[in-house]
Amino acid sequence: MVDKVDSSSIGDMSFRRTETGGIKINQKMDGLNVGEVVEALYETRLADRDPYQSKIDKRTEMLSALSNFETLTKGLKGAAERLRASDISGKESSFGKLTSLGRSDTDTPPDQIIGVEFTDGTAIPQTFKIEVTQRASRDIATSDTGSAAKTTALGLEGTLTLGIAGGATHAFEITDDMSLERLVREINNQSATTVVTSQIFQFAPDDFRLEFQAVKEGGVISIEGADGLEDNIGGGQIIPGASGNTAEDLRVEFTLNDVAMTRTTNTISDIYDGIKIELRQAEEDIVIEVDIVRDTTTIRKDIEDLVSVYNEAIKFIQEQRVRSDDGTPKEGAVLSSNPLMRTVFQEISSIVSQKVQGLTGDYQSLADIGISSDGLKLTVDASVLESEIDSDTDAVRKIFDFDATSSNQAFDVATAPEKWVSELEILDGDETLIKSATVTLNKSDEGNFSATFTFNEEEYEADINVYGDYVYINGKEGTPFHGMVVVFTGAESMDDDSSQNTTITGTQGVGSRLRGALDKMLTPYTGDFSLERDKVEVLNQRDQERIERVE
């Protein structure tokens, strides 16, 4: 039933090996050398196992190389994402990052006077000048006499009402057996309400005094009842009275763009959206001029990082494609015929070498900003790149990011789609024409909304979310508009049984296209890398089972 694969003999005994790994002894003679038989059988089984093990070893090496390539591809996707914003404003990308540049006419460093921090991505480039004449401070009230010890009973009785003027207060009942230590503990337990803390400090060897301190700047400590809690020995105030400060004494005073202003805190965050200004030092007659500008250093660095990571991926691909003189892959080039590696190479090399469809003028491709191709790899002329970024930052952004315009001002593109050019293009001979997409919003007789995206006369239904006067139109998964969000303003005034539409024209830059191309490949479990890895591991498992049967 099983074909003979190989046969051997020892002395007058013969046996044969079958493809199932079984050994059938044909003859047994006196004086048989059992050791020779066992050794022959063992060698036969090793010969059966070796082809399977060789395949497993090669595939294991392939899995290791695939993992390294996946890591490089993830790095390229990450570098592309930093140059591609999900928000159409670009604020989440490198091009949306801002920095502050301060200067003055004195030798005092500007960051010694003020600090600038960007909080929530809503800041915009602008310029302002500021002079700090008084910093806000925290109010402190200190007693003028004290107790001989922290734990000695004070011998005082009464009610102490504590807080910040104009704010919440708390009434503390003081008994004659209460010590300074216990009083401080009770005061600090209520500091969330009173916004006042207390501590004991040693004024002299037998003189421990009480201090109150406002938790926040600008607030005047309010103490009521202290006058009735005098030291029954010295007649002084163990419980301090008011500090004597006023709100004007404790507030910050500054001039912004020649307008005098005050605040209760040294951190100013209610003047410019997304900008927090920290007033660090008061210096009259020192005016700090601040420019809020695009962080061109970060932009340049992230572009150079993208080029560097791209080149690393290309270098890996080139090493995997090297062949020996006889045409076979060189040692270690285990992915030379891997279709996934070829797909990645074709995608990324095509994207970086092409012009961004739809862009016009002086900025259409990487070559226009100092990034050229040296064979398969990219080379950056740092001086040209820096000059082009400084010259027209937004034009450079469009080479990497998604950009869109809407013909109807009631519609605003809020979020970029995952793909655009790769899906929304029609070839007319050798020329690629980028077609605009139409968004149509309908309102039925019953007041219900629906919307569609239309491209090349094909209509795609959209998902709808209505929030008051705003309608969010979301591209569905599986369509060229997946990930795109268009916001319509005017839902409440839109008539029943009517429609509104807009024409959206978009361009998809290098960073956006790279991210879109690689994202699906790198998706856990269902992406191309995961599926390729699973396929190889299944083959290894099968061969391992064959080895176990042989053994």
Coordinates of C-alpha atoms in Angstrom, one line a residue:
M1 CA 0.0 0.0 0.0
V2 CA 3.0 2.3 0.6
D3 CA 5.7 2.7 -2.1
K4 CA 9.2 1.8 -1.2
V5 CA 11.4 4.9 -0.7
D6 CA 14.8 3.5 0.2
S7 CA 16.4 0.2 1.2
S8 CA 19.4 -0.8 3.2
S9 CA 21.1 -4.0 4.4
I10 CA 23.2 -5.2 7.3
G11 CA 24.9 -8.5 6.9
D12 CA 22.2 -10.9 5.6
M13 CA 19.4 -8.7 6.9
S14 CA 17.6 -6.2 4.8
F15 CA 15.0 -3.6 5.6
R16 CA 13.2 -0.8 3.8
R17 CA 12.0 2.7 4.8
T18 CA 8.5 3.8 3.7
E19 CA 7.4 7.4 3.2
T20 CA 5.4 7.1 6.4
G21 CA 8.6 6.8 8.3
G22 CA 8.0 3.1 9.1
I23 CA 10.7 0.5 9.0
K24 CA 9.9 -3.1 7.9
I25 CA 12.5 -5.7 8.6
N26 CA 12.5 -8.3 5.8
Q27 CA 14.8 -11.0 7.2
K28 CA 16.3 -11.9 10.6
M29 CA 19.5 -14.0 10.8
D30 CA 21.5 -15.5 13.7
G31 CA 24.3 -13.3 15.0
L32 CA 22.5 -10.1 14.2
N33 CA 24.3 -7.0 15.5
V34 CA 21.5 -5.0 17.1
G35 CA 23.6 -1.9 17.7
E36 CA 24.2 -1.6 13.9
V37 CA 20.5 -2.0 13.3
V38 CA 19.6 0.7 15.8
E39 CA 22.2 3.0 14.4
A40 CA 21.0 2.5 10.9
L41 CA 17.4 3.0 11.9
Y42 CA 18.3 6.2 13.7
E43 CA 20.3 7.6 10.7
T44 CA 17.4 6.7 8.4
R45 CA 14.9 8.6 10.6
L46 CA 17.3 11.6 10.7
A47 CA 17.4 11.5 6.9
D48 CA 13.6 11.6 6.9
R49 CA 13.4 14.5 9.4
D50 CA 16.1 16.7 7.8
P51 CA 14.1 18.1 4.8
Y52 CA 11.3 19.2 7.1
Q53 CA 13.7 20.8 9.6
S54 CA 15.5 22.6 6.9
K55 CA 12.3 24.1 5.7
I56 CA 11.4 25.2 9.3
D57 CA 14.9 26.7 9.8
K58 CA 14.6 28.7 6.6
R59 CA 11.1 29.9 7.4
T60 CA 12.1 30.9 10.9
E61 CA 14.9 33.0 9.4
M62 CA 12.3 34.5 7.1
L63 CA 10.0 35.3 10.0
S64 CA 12.9 37.1 11.7
A65 CA 13.6 39.1 8.6
L66 CA 9.9 39.9 8.1
S67 CA 9.7 41.1 11.7
N68 CA 12.6 43.5 11.1
F69 CA 11.0 44.7 7.9
E70 CA 7.7 45.3 9.7
T71 CA 9.5 47.4 12.3
L72 CA 11.1 49.5 9.6
T73 CA 7.7 49.9 7.9
K74 CA 6.1 50.9 11.2
G75 CA 8.8 53.5 11.6
L76 CA 8.1 54.9 8.1
K77 CA 4.4 55.1 8.9
G78 CA 5.1 56.9 12.2
A79 CA 7.3 59.4 10.4
A80 CA 4.7 60.0 7.8
E81 CA 2.0 60.5 10.5
R82 CA 4.0 63.2 12.1
L83 CA 3.7 65.1 8.8
R84 CA 0.1 64.3 8.2
A85 CA -2.7 65.7 10.4
S86 CA -6.0 64.0 11.0
D87 CA -7.4 67.5 11.6
I88 CA -7.6 69.4 8.3
S89 CA -6.2 72.5 10.0
G90 CA -2.9 70.7 10.2
K91 CA -2.6 71.5 14.0
E92 CA -1.8 67.9 14.9
S93 CA 1.0 67.5 12.5
S94 CA 4.5 68.9 12.6
F95 CA 3.3 71.8 10.6
G96 CA 0.8 72.7 13.3
K97 CA 3.4 73.0 16.0
L98 CA 4.3 76.5 17.2
T99 CA 7.2 78.0 19.1
S100 CA 7.7 81.3 20.8
L101 CA 10.5 83.7 20.2
G102 CA 11.1 86.4 22.8
R103 CA 13.3 89.5 22.6
S104 CA 14.0 92.7 24.4
D105 CA 16.3 95.7 24.3
T106 CA 18.1 94.6 27.5
D107 CA 20.6 91.9 28.4
T108 CA 17.9 90.2 30.6
P109 CA 17.0 86.9 28.9
P110 CA 13.3 87.0 27.9
D111 CA 12.6 83.6 29.4
Q112 CA 13.7 85.0 32.8
I113 CA 10.7 87.4 32.6
I114 CA 8.0 85.3 31.0
G115 CA 7.4 81.7 29.8
V116 CA 5.0 80.7 27.0
E117 CA 3.3 77.3 26.8
F118 CA 0.9 75.9 24.1
T119 CA -2.0 74.1 25.7
D120 CA -4.7 72.6 23.4
G121 CA -3.7 73.2 19.8
T122 CA -5.9 76.2 19.2
A123 CA -3.1 78.8 19.2
I124 CA -2.3 80.7 16.0
P125 CA 0.8 82.6 14.9
Q126 CA 0.8 86.1 16.3
T127 CA 2.9 88.8 18.0
F128 CA 2.5 90.6 21.3
K129 CA 4.6 92.6 23.7
I130 CA 4.4 92.5 27.5
E131 CA 5.8 94.3 30.5
V132 CA 5.5 92.8 34.0
T133 CA 5.5 95.4 36.8
Q134 CA 4.2 93.3 39.8
R135 CA 4.0 89.6 40.3
A136 CA 1.1 88.0 42.2
S137 CA 2.0 86.6 45.6
R138 CA 0.4 84.4 48.2
D139 CA -0.9 86.1 51.4
I140 CA 0.8 85.1 54.7
A141 CA -0.4 85.9 58.2
T142 CA 1.9 85.2 61.2
S143 CA 1.2 85.3 65.0
D144 CA 3.0 87.8 67.1
T145 CA 3.4 85.4 70.1
G146 CA 3.3 81.7 70.6
S147 CA 3.3 78.6 72.8
A148 CA 6.2 77.2 74.7
A149 CA 5.7 73.8 73.0
K150 CA 3.9 72.4 69.9
T151 CA 2.0 69.9 72.1
T152 CA 1.2 72.2 75.1
A153 CA -2.5 73.0 75.6
L154 CA -3.1 76.6 74.5
G155 CA -5.7 77.3 77.2
L156 CA -7.8 79.2 74.6
E157 CA -11.5 78.9 73.8
G158 CA -13.6 80.3 71.0
T159 CA -14.4 80.1 67.3
L160 CA -12.0 80.9 64.5
T161 CA -13.5 81.4 61.1
L162 CA -10.9 81.1 58.3
G163 CA -10.9 81.4 54.5
I164 CA -10.0 83.7 51.6
A165 CA -11.9 87.0 51.4
G166 CA -14.9 86.6 49.1
G167 CA -14.5 82.8 49.2
A168 CA -15.7 79.8 51.3
T169 CA -14.8 79.8 55.0
H170 CA -14.8 77.2 57.8
A171 CA -15.5 77.8 61.5
F172 CA -13.0 76.0 63.8
E173 CA -14.0 75.4 67.5
I174 CA -11.0 75.9 69.7
T175 CA -11.0 74.3 73.2
D176 CA -8.7 75.1 76.1
D177 CA -6.9 71.7 75.8
M178 CA -6.1 72.2 72.1
S179 CA -2.4 72.4 71.2
L180 CA -0.8 74.1 68.2
E181 CA -0.1 70.8 66.6
R182 CA -3.8 69.7 66.8
L183 CA -5.0 73.1 65.6
V184 CA -2.7 73.0 62.6
R185 CA -3.9 69.5 61.7
E186 CA -7.5 70.6 61.8
I187 CA -6.9 73.7 59.7
N188 CA -5.0 71.7 57.0
N189 CA -7.7 69.1 56.9
Q190 CA -10.1 71.9 55.7
S191 CA -7.7 73.5 53.3
A192 CA -9.6 72.3 50.2
T193 CA -12.5 74.5 51.5
T194 CA -10.7 77.4 52.9
V195 CA -7.8 77.5 50.4
V196 CA -5.6 78.3 53.4
T197 CA -2.9 76.1 55.0
S198 CA -1.1 76.4 58.4
Q199 CA 2.2 75.5 59.8
I200 CA 4.2 75.9 63.0
F201 CA 7.6 77.7 63.0
Q202 CA 10.0 78.1 65.9
F203 CA 10.7 81.7 66.6
A204 CA 12.8 81.1 69.7
P205 CA 13.8 78.1 71.9
D206 CA 10.5 78.2 73.8
D207 CA 8.4 80.1 71.3
F208 CA 6.5 78.2 68.7
R209 CA 4.3 80.4 66.5
L210 CA 1.6 79.9 63.9
E211 CA 1.6 80.9 60.3
F212 CA -1.3 80.9 57.8
Q213 CA -0.6 80.9 54.0
A214 CA -3.0 81.2 51.1
V215 CA -2.8 78.2 48.7
K216 CA -3.2 80.4 45.7
E217 CA -1.8 83.7 44.6
G218 CA -3.8 86.9 44.9
G219 CA -6.2 85.9 47.6
V220 CA -6.4 87.8 50.9
I221 CA -6.6 85.6 54.0
S222 CA -9.7 86.3 56.1
I223 CA -9.5 85.5 59.8
E224 CA -12.4 86.2 62.1
G225 CA -12.5 85.6 65.9
A226 CA -8.7 85.9 66.4
D227 CA -9.0 89.0 68.5
G228 CA -10.9 87.1 71.2
L229 CA -8.2 84.3 71.4
E230 CA -5.5 86.2 73.1
D231 CA -2.6 84.6 74.9
N232 CA -3.6 84.4 78.5
I233 CA 0.0 84.8 79.5
G234 CA 1.5 87.5 77.4
G235 CA -1.6 89.1 75.9
G236 CA -0.4 88.7 72.3
Q237 CA -1.9 86.9 69.4
I238 CA -1.2 83.1 69.3
I239 CA -3.8 83.1 66.5
P240 CA -2.6 85.6 63.9
G241 CA -4.8 88.4 62.8
A242 CA -5.1 89.6 59.2
S243 CA -1.8 90.1 57.3
G244 CA -2.7 93.7 56.4
N245 CA -2.3 93.0 52.7
T246 CA -5.0 94.1 50.2
A247 CA -6.0 92.4 46.9
E248 CA -4.0 95.1 45.1
D249 CA -0.9 94.2 47.0
L250 CA -1.1 90.5 46.0
R251 CA -2.3 90.7 42.4
V252 CA -0.1 90.6 39.3
E253 CA 0.1 93.8 37.3
F254 CA 1.3 93.9 33.7
T255 CA 0.9 95.8 30.4
L256 CA 0.0 93.8 27.3
N257 CA 0.2 95.6 23.9
D258 CA 0.2 98.9 25.8
V259 CA -3.0 98.0 27.8
A260 CA -2.7 97.8 31.6
M261 CA -4.1 94.6 33.0
T262 CA -4.3 92.8 36.4
R263 CA -4.9 89.2 37.4
T264 CA -4.8 87.2 40.6
T265 CA -2.3 84.7 39.4
N266 CA 1.0 84.7 37.6
T267 CA -0.2 82.2 35.0
I268 CA -2.3 83.9 32.4
S269 CA -4.4 81.6 30.1
D270 CA -7.5 83.7 29.4
I271 CA -6.2 86.1 26.8
Y272 CA -5.0 84.1 23.8
D273 CA -6.6 80.8 22.8
G274 CA -4.3 77.8 23.4
I275 CA -1.5 80.0 25.0
K276 CA -0.5 80.1 28.7
I277 CA 1.8 82.9 29.7
E278 CA 3.8 82.5 32.9
L279 CA 4.9 85.8 34.5
R280 CA 8.2 84.8 36.2
Q281 CA 9.8 88.1 37.2
A282 CA 8.6 91.7 37.6
E283 CA 10.9 94.2 35.8
E284 CA 9.6 97.7 35.1
D285 CA 10.8 99.2 31.8
I286 CA 11.7 95.8 30.3
V287 CA 9.3 95.1 27.5
I288 CA 9.4 91.6 26.0
E289 CA 8.2 91.2 22.4
V290 CA 7.0 87.7 21.7
D291 CA 6.5 86.1 18.2
I292 CA 4.3 83.0 18.0
V293 CA 5.5 81.3 14.9
R294 CA 5.6 77.9 13.2
D295 CA 8.2 75.6 14.7
T296 CA 10.3 75.3 11.5
T297 CA 13.0 73.5 13.3
T298 CA 10.7 70.7 14.2
I299 CA 9.2 70.7 10.7
R300 CA 12.7 70.3 9.1
K301 CA 13.7 67.6 11.6
D302 CA 10.6 65.6 11.0
I303 CA 11.0 65.8 7.2
E304 CA 14.6 64.7 7.5
D305 CA 13.5 61.8 9.8
L306 CA 11.0 60.7 7.2
V307 CA 13.8 60.6 4.6
S308 CA 16.1 58.7 7.0
V309 CA 13.5 56.1 7.9
Y310 CA 12.5 55.7 4.2
N311 CA 16.2 55.1 3.3
E312 CA 16.5 52.5 6.0
A313 CA 13.6 50.6 4.5
I314 CA 15.0 50.9 1.0
K315 CA 18.4 49.7 2.3
F316 CA 16.8 46.6 3.8
I317 CA 14.9 45.9 0.6
Q318 CA 18.1 46.2 -1.5
E319 CA 20.0 43.8 0.8
Q320 CA 17.2 41.3 0.5
R321 CA 17.3 41.5 -3.3
V322 CA 21.0 40.8 -3.7
R323 CA 21.8 37.7 -5.7
S324 CA 24.9 35.6 -6.2
D325 CA 26.7 35.1 -9.5
D326 CA 24.6 32.0 -10.2
G327 CA 21.4 34.1 -9.9
T328 CA 20.4 32.6 -6.5
P329 CA 19.7 34.8 -3.5
K330 CA 22.7 35.5 -1.3
E331 CA 22.9 34.2 2.2
G332 CA 20.4 36.1 4.4
A333 CA 18.3 37.3 1.5
V334 CA 15.4 35.2 2.6
L335 CA 12.7 37.7 1.5
S336 CA 14.1 38.1 -2.1
S337 CA 10.9 36.6 -3.6
N338 CA 8.5 37.7 -0.9
P339 CA 5.5 39.4 -2.6
L340 CA 4.7 41.6 0.4
M341 CA 8.2 43.2 0.3
R342 CA 7.7 43.9 -3.4
T343 CA 4.3 45.5 -2.7
V344 CA 5.7 47.8 0.0
F345 CA 8.6 48.8 -2.2
Q346 CA 6.4 49.6 -5.2
E347 CA 4.0 51.6 -3.0
I348 CA 6.5 53.7 -1.1
S349 CA 8.9 54.3 -4.0
S350 CA 6.0 55.4 -6.3
I351 CA 4.7 57.8 -3.7
V352 CA 7.9 59.7 -3.0
S353 CA 8.9 60.0 -6.7
Q354 CA 5.6 61.4 -7.9
K355 CA 4.3 65.0 -7.9
V356 CA 1.4 65.7 -5.6
Q357 CA -1.6 65.6 -7.9
G358 CA -3.6 68.8 -7.9
L359 CA -0.8 71.1 -6.6
T360 CA 0.3 73.9 -8.9
G361 CA 3.1 76.5 -8.7
D362 CA 6.6 76.1 -7.4
Y363 CA 5.8 73.4 -4.8
Q364 CA 4.5 70.1 -6.2
S365 CA 7.0 67.4 -5.2
L366 CA 9.9 66.5 -2.8
A367 CA 12.3 67.6 -5.5
D368 CA 11.0 71.2 -5.2
I369 CA 12.1 71.5 -1.6
G370 CA 15.6 70.0 -1.8
I371 CA 14.9 66.3 -1.6
S372 CA 16.3 64.4 -4.6
S373 CA 16.6 60.7 -5.5
D374 CA 20.0 59.2 -5.4
G375 CA 19.3 55.9 -7.1
L376 CA 16.5 54.4 -5.0
K377 CA 17.4 56.4 -1.8
L378 CA 16.6 60.0 -1.1
T379 CA 19.0 62.8 -0.4
V380 CA 18.2 66.0 1.5
D381 CA 19.8 69.4 0.7
A382 CA 19.4 70.8 4.2
S383 CA 20.0 74.4 3.2
V384 CA 17.4 74.3 0.4
L385 CA 14.9 72.5 2.7
E386 CA 15.3 75.1 5.4
S387 CA 15.0 78.0 2.9
E388 CA 11.8 76.6 1.4
I389 CA 10.2 76.0 4.8
D390 CA 11.0 79.6 5.8
S391 CA 9.9 80.9 2.5
D392 CA 6.4 79.3 2.3
T393 CA 5.7 76.9 5.2
D394 CA 2.1 76.2 4.1
A395 CA 3.1 75.3 0.5
V396 CA 5.6 72.8 1.9
R397 CA 2.9 71.4 4.2
K398 CA 0.7 70.6 1.2
I399 CA 3.5 68.4 -0.2
F400 CA 3.2 66.2 2.8
D401 CA -0.4 66.7 4.2
F402 CA -3.9 66.5 2.9
D403 CA -5.5 69.8 1.9
A404 CA -9.1 70.6 0.8
T405 CA -11.3 73.5 -0.2
S406 CA -15.0 73.7 -0.2
S407 CA -17.1 75.7 -2.7
N408 CA -19.9 76.3 -0.2
Q409 CA -18.8 78.1 3.0
A410 CA -21.5 76.3 5.0
F411 CA -19.5 73.1 4.6
D412 CA -16.1 72.7 6.2
V413 CA -13.7 69.7 5.8
A414 CA -12.8 68.9 9.4
T415 CA -10.9 65.6 9.0
A416 CA -8.9 64.2 6.2
P417 CA -9.9 60.9 4.6
E418 CA -7.6 57.9 4.8
K419 CA -7.1 58.0 1.1
W420 CA -7.8 60.5 -1.7
V421 CA -5.5 60.5 -4.7
S422 CA -5.2 56.7 -4.7
E423 CA -8.9 56.4 -4.9
L424 CA -10.2 59.6 -6.5
E425 CA -8.3 59.7 -9.8
I426 CA -9.2 59.1 -13.4
L427 CA -6.6 58.6 -16.2
D428 CA -7.0 60.6 -19.4
G429 CA -4.2 59.2 -21.5
D430 CA -1.0 59.8 -19.7
E431 CA -2.4 62.6 -17.5
T432 CA -3.9 62.0 -14.1
L433 CA -6.9 64.2 -13.5
I434 CA -8.0 64.7 -9.9
K435 CA -11.7 64.9 -9.8
S436 CA -13.6 66.9 -7.2
A437 CA -16.1 65.2 -4.9
T438 CA -19.6 66.5 -4.3
V439 CA -21.2 66.4 -0.8
T440 CA -25.0 66.6 -0.7
L441 CA -27.0 67.1 2.5
N442 CA -30.7 66.4 2.3
K443 CA -33.4 67.3 4.8
S444 CA -36.7 65.4 4.4
D445 CA -40.3 66.5 5.0
E446 CA -40.1 65.0 8.5
G447 CA -36.9 67.0 9.3
N448 CA -34.5 64.0 9.0
F449 CA -31.1 64.4 7.5
S450 CA -29.2 62.2 5.0
A451 CA -26.0 62.8 3.0
T452 CA -24.0 61.4 0.2
F453 CA -20.5 61.7 -1.3
T454 CA -20.5 61.6 -5.1
F455 CA -17.4 61.0 -7.3
N456 CA -17.3 60.2 -11.0
E457 CA -21.1 59.9 -11.0
E458 CA -20.9 57.2 -8.4
E459 CA -22.8 57.9 -5.1
Y460 CA -21.6 56.8 -1.7
E461 CA -24.0 57.0 1.3
A462 CA -22.6 58.8 4.4
D463 CA -23.2 58.5 8.1
I464 CA -24.8 61.5 9.8
N465 CA -24.6 63.0 13.3
V466 CA -26.6 66.1 14.2
Y467 CA -25.7 68.4 17.1
G468 CA -27.9 71.4 17.2
D469 CA -27.0 73.6 14.3
Y470 CA -24.2 71.3 13.1
V471 CA -24.4 68.2 10.9
Y472 CA -21.3 66.0 10.8
I473 CA -21.1 64.0 7.5
N474 CA -18.8 61.0 7.9
G475 CA -17.4 58.9 5.1
K476 CA -18.2 55.2 5.5
E477 CA -15.7 52.4 5.8
G478 CA -15.1 50.7 2.4
T479 CA -15.6 53.9 0.4
P480 CA -13.0 56.4 -0.9
F481 CA -14.2 58.8 1.7
H482 CA -13.6 56.7 4.8
G483 CA -12.2 58.8 7.6
M484 CA -13.4 62.1 6.1
V485 CA -15.6 64.3 8.2
V486 CA -17.4 67.3 6.6
V487 CA -19.2 69.7 9.0
F488 CA -22.3 71.6 7.8
T489 CA -23.3 74.7 9.7
G490 CA -27.0 75.8 9.5
A491 CA -29.0 72.7 10.3
E492 CA -31.6 74.6 12.4
S493 CA -32.4 77.1 9.6
M494 CA -32.4 74.6 6.8
D495 CA -35.9 74.1 5.3
D496 CA -37.6 70.7 5.3
D497 CA -37.6 69.0 1.9
S498 CA -34.5 70.8 0.8
S499 CA -30.8 70.1 0.1
Q500 CA -27.4 71.8 0.3
N501 CA -24.3 70.7 -1.6
T502 CA -20.7 71.6 -2.0
T503 CA -17.8 70.6 -4.3
I504 CA -14.7 69.6 -2.4
T505 CA -11.3 69.7 -4.1
G506 CA -8.5 68.0 -2.3
T507 CA -4.8 67.1 -2.6
Q508 CA -3.1 64.3 -0.8
G509 CA 0.6 64.8 0.0
V510 CA 3.4 62.4 0.5
G511 CA 3.0 61.9 4.3
S512 CA -0.8 61.4 3.9
R513 CA -0.4 58.9 1.1
L514 CA 2.4 56.9 2.8
R515 CA 0.3 56.7 6.0
G516 CA -2.7 55.5 4.0
A517 CA -0.8 52.9 2.0
L518 CA 1.0 51.4 5.0
D519 CA -1.8 51.6 7.6
K520 CA -3.8 48.6 6.1
M521 CA -0.6 46.5 5.7
L522 CA 0.3 47.1 9.4
T523 CA -3.2 46.5 10.9
P524 CA -2.9 43.9 13.7
Y525 CA -4.4 40.5 12.9
T526 CA -5.9 41.4 9.5
G527 CA -3.1 43.4 7.9
D528 CA -0.7 42.1 5.2
F529 CA 2.2 41.6 7.6
S530 CA 0.0 39.6 10.1
L531 CA -1.4 37.4 7.4
E532 CA 2.0 36.8 5.9
R533 CA 3.4 35.8 9.3
D534 CA 0.4 33.6 10.0
K535 CA 0.9 31.8 6.7
V536 CA 4.5 31.0 7.4
E537 CA 3.8 29.9 11.0
V538 CA 1.1 27.5 9.7
L539 CA 3.6 25.9 7.3
N540 CA 6.1 25.5 10.1
Q541 CA 3.5 23.9 12.4
R542 CA 2.7 21.3 9.7
D543 CA 6.3 20.4 9.1
Q544 CA 6.9 20.2 12.9
E545 CA 4.0 17.7 13.1
R546 CA 5.6 15.6 10.3
I547 CA 8.9 15.6 12.2
E548 CA 7.2 14.4 15.3
R549 CA 5.6 11.6 13.4
V550 CA 9.0 10.6 12.0
E551 CA 10.6 10.6 15.4

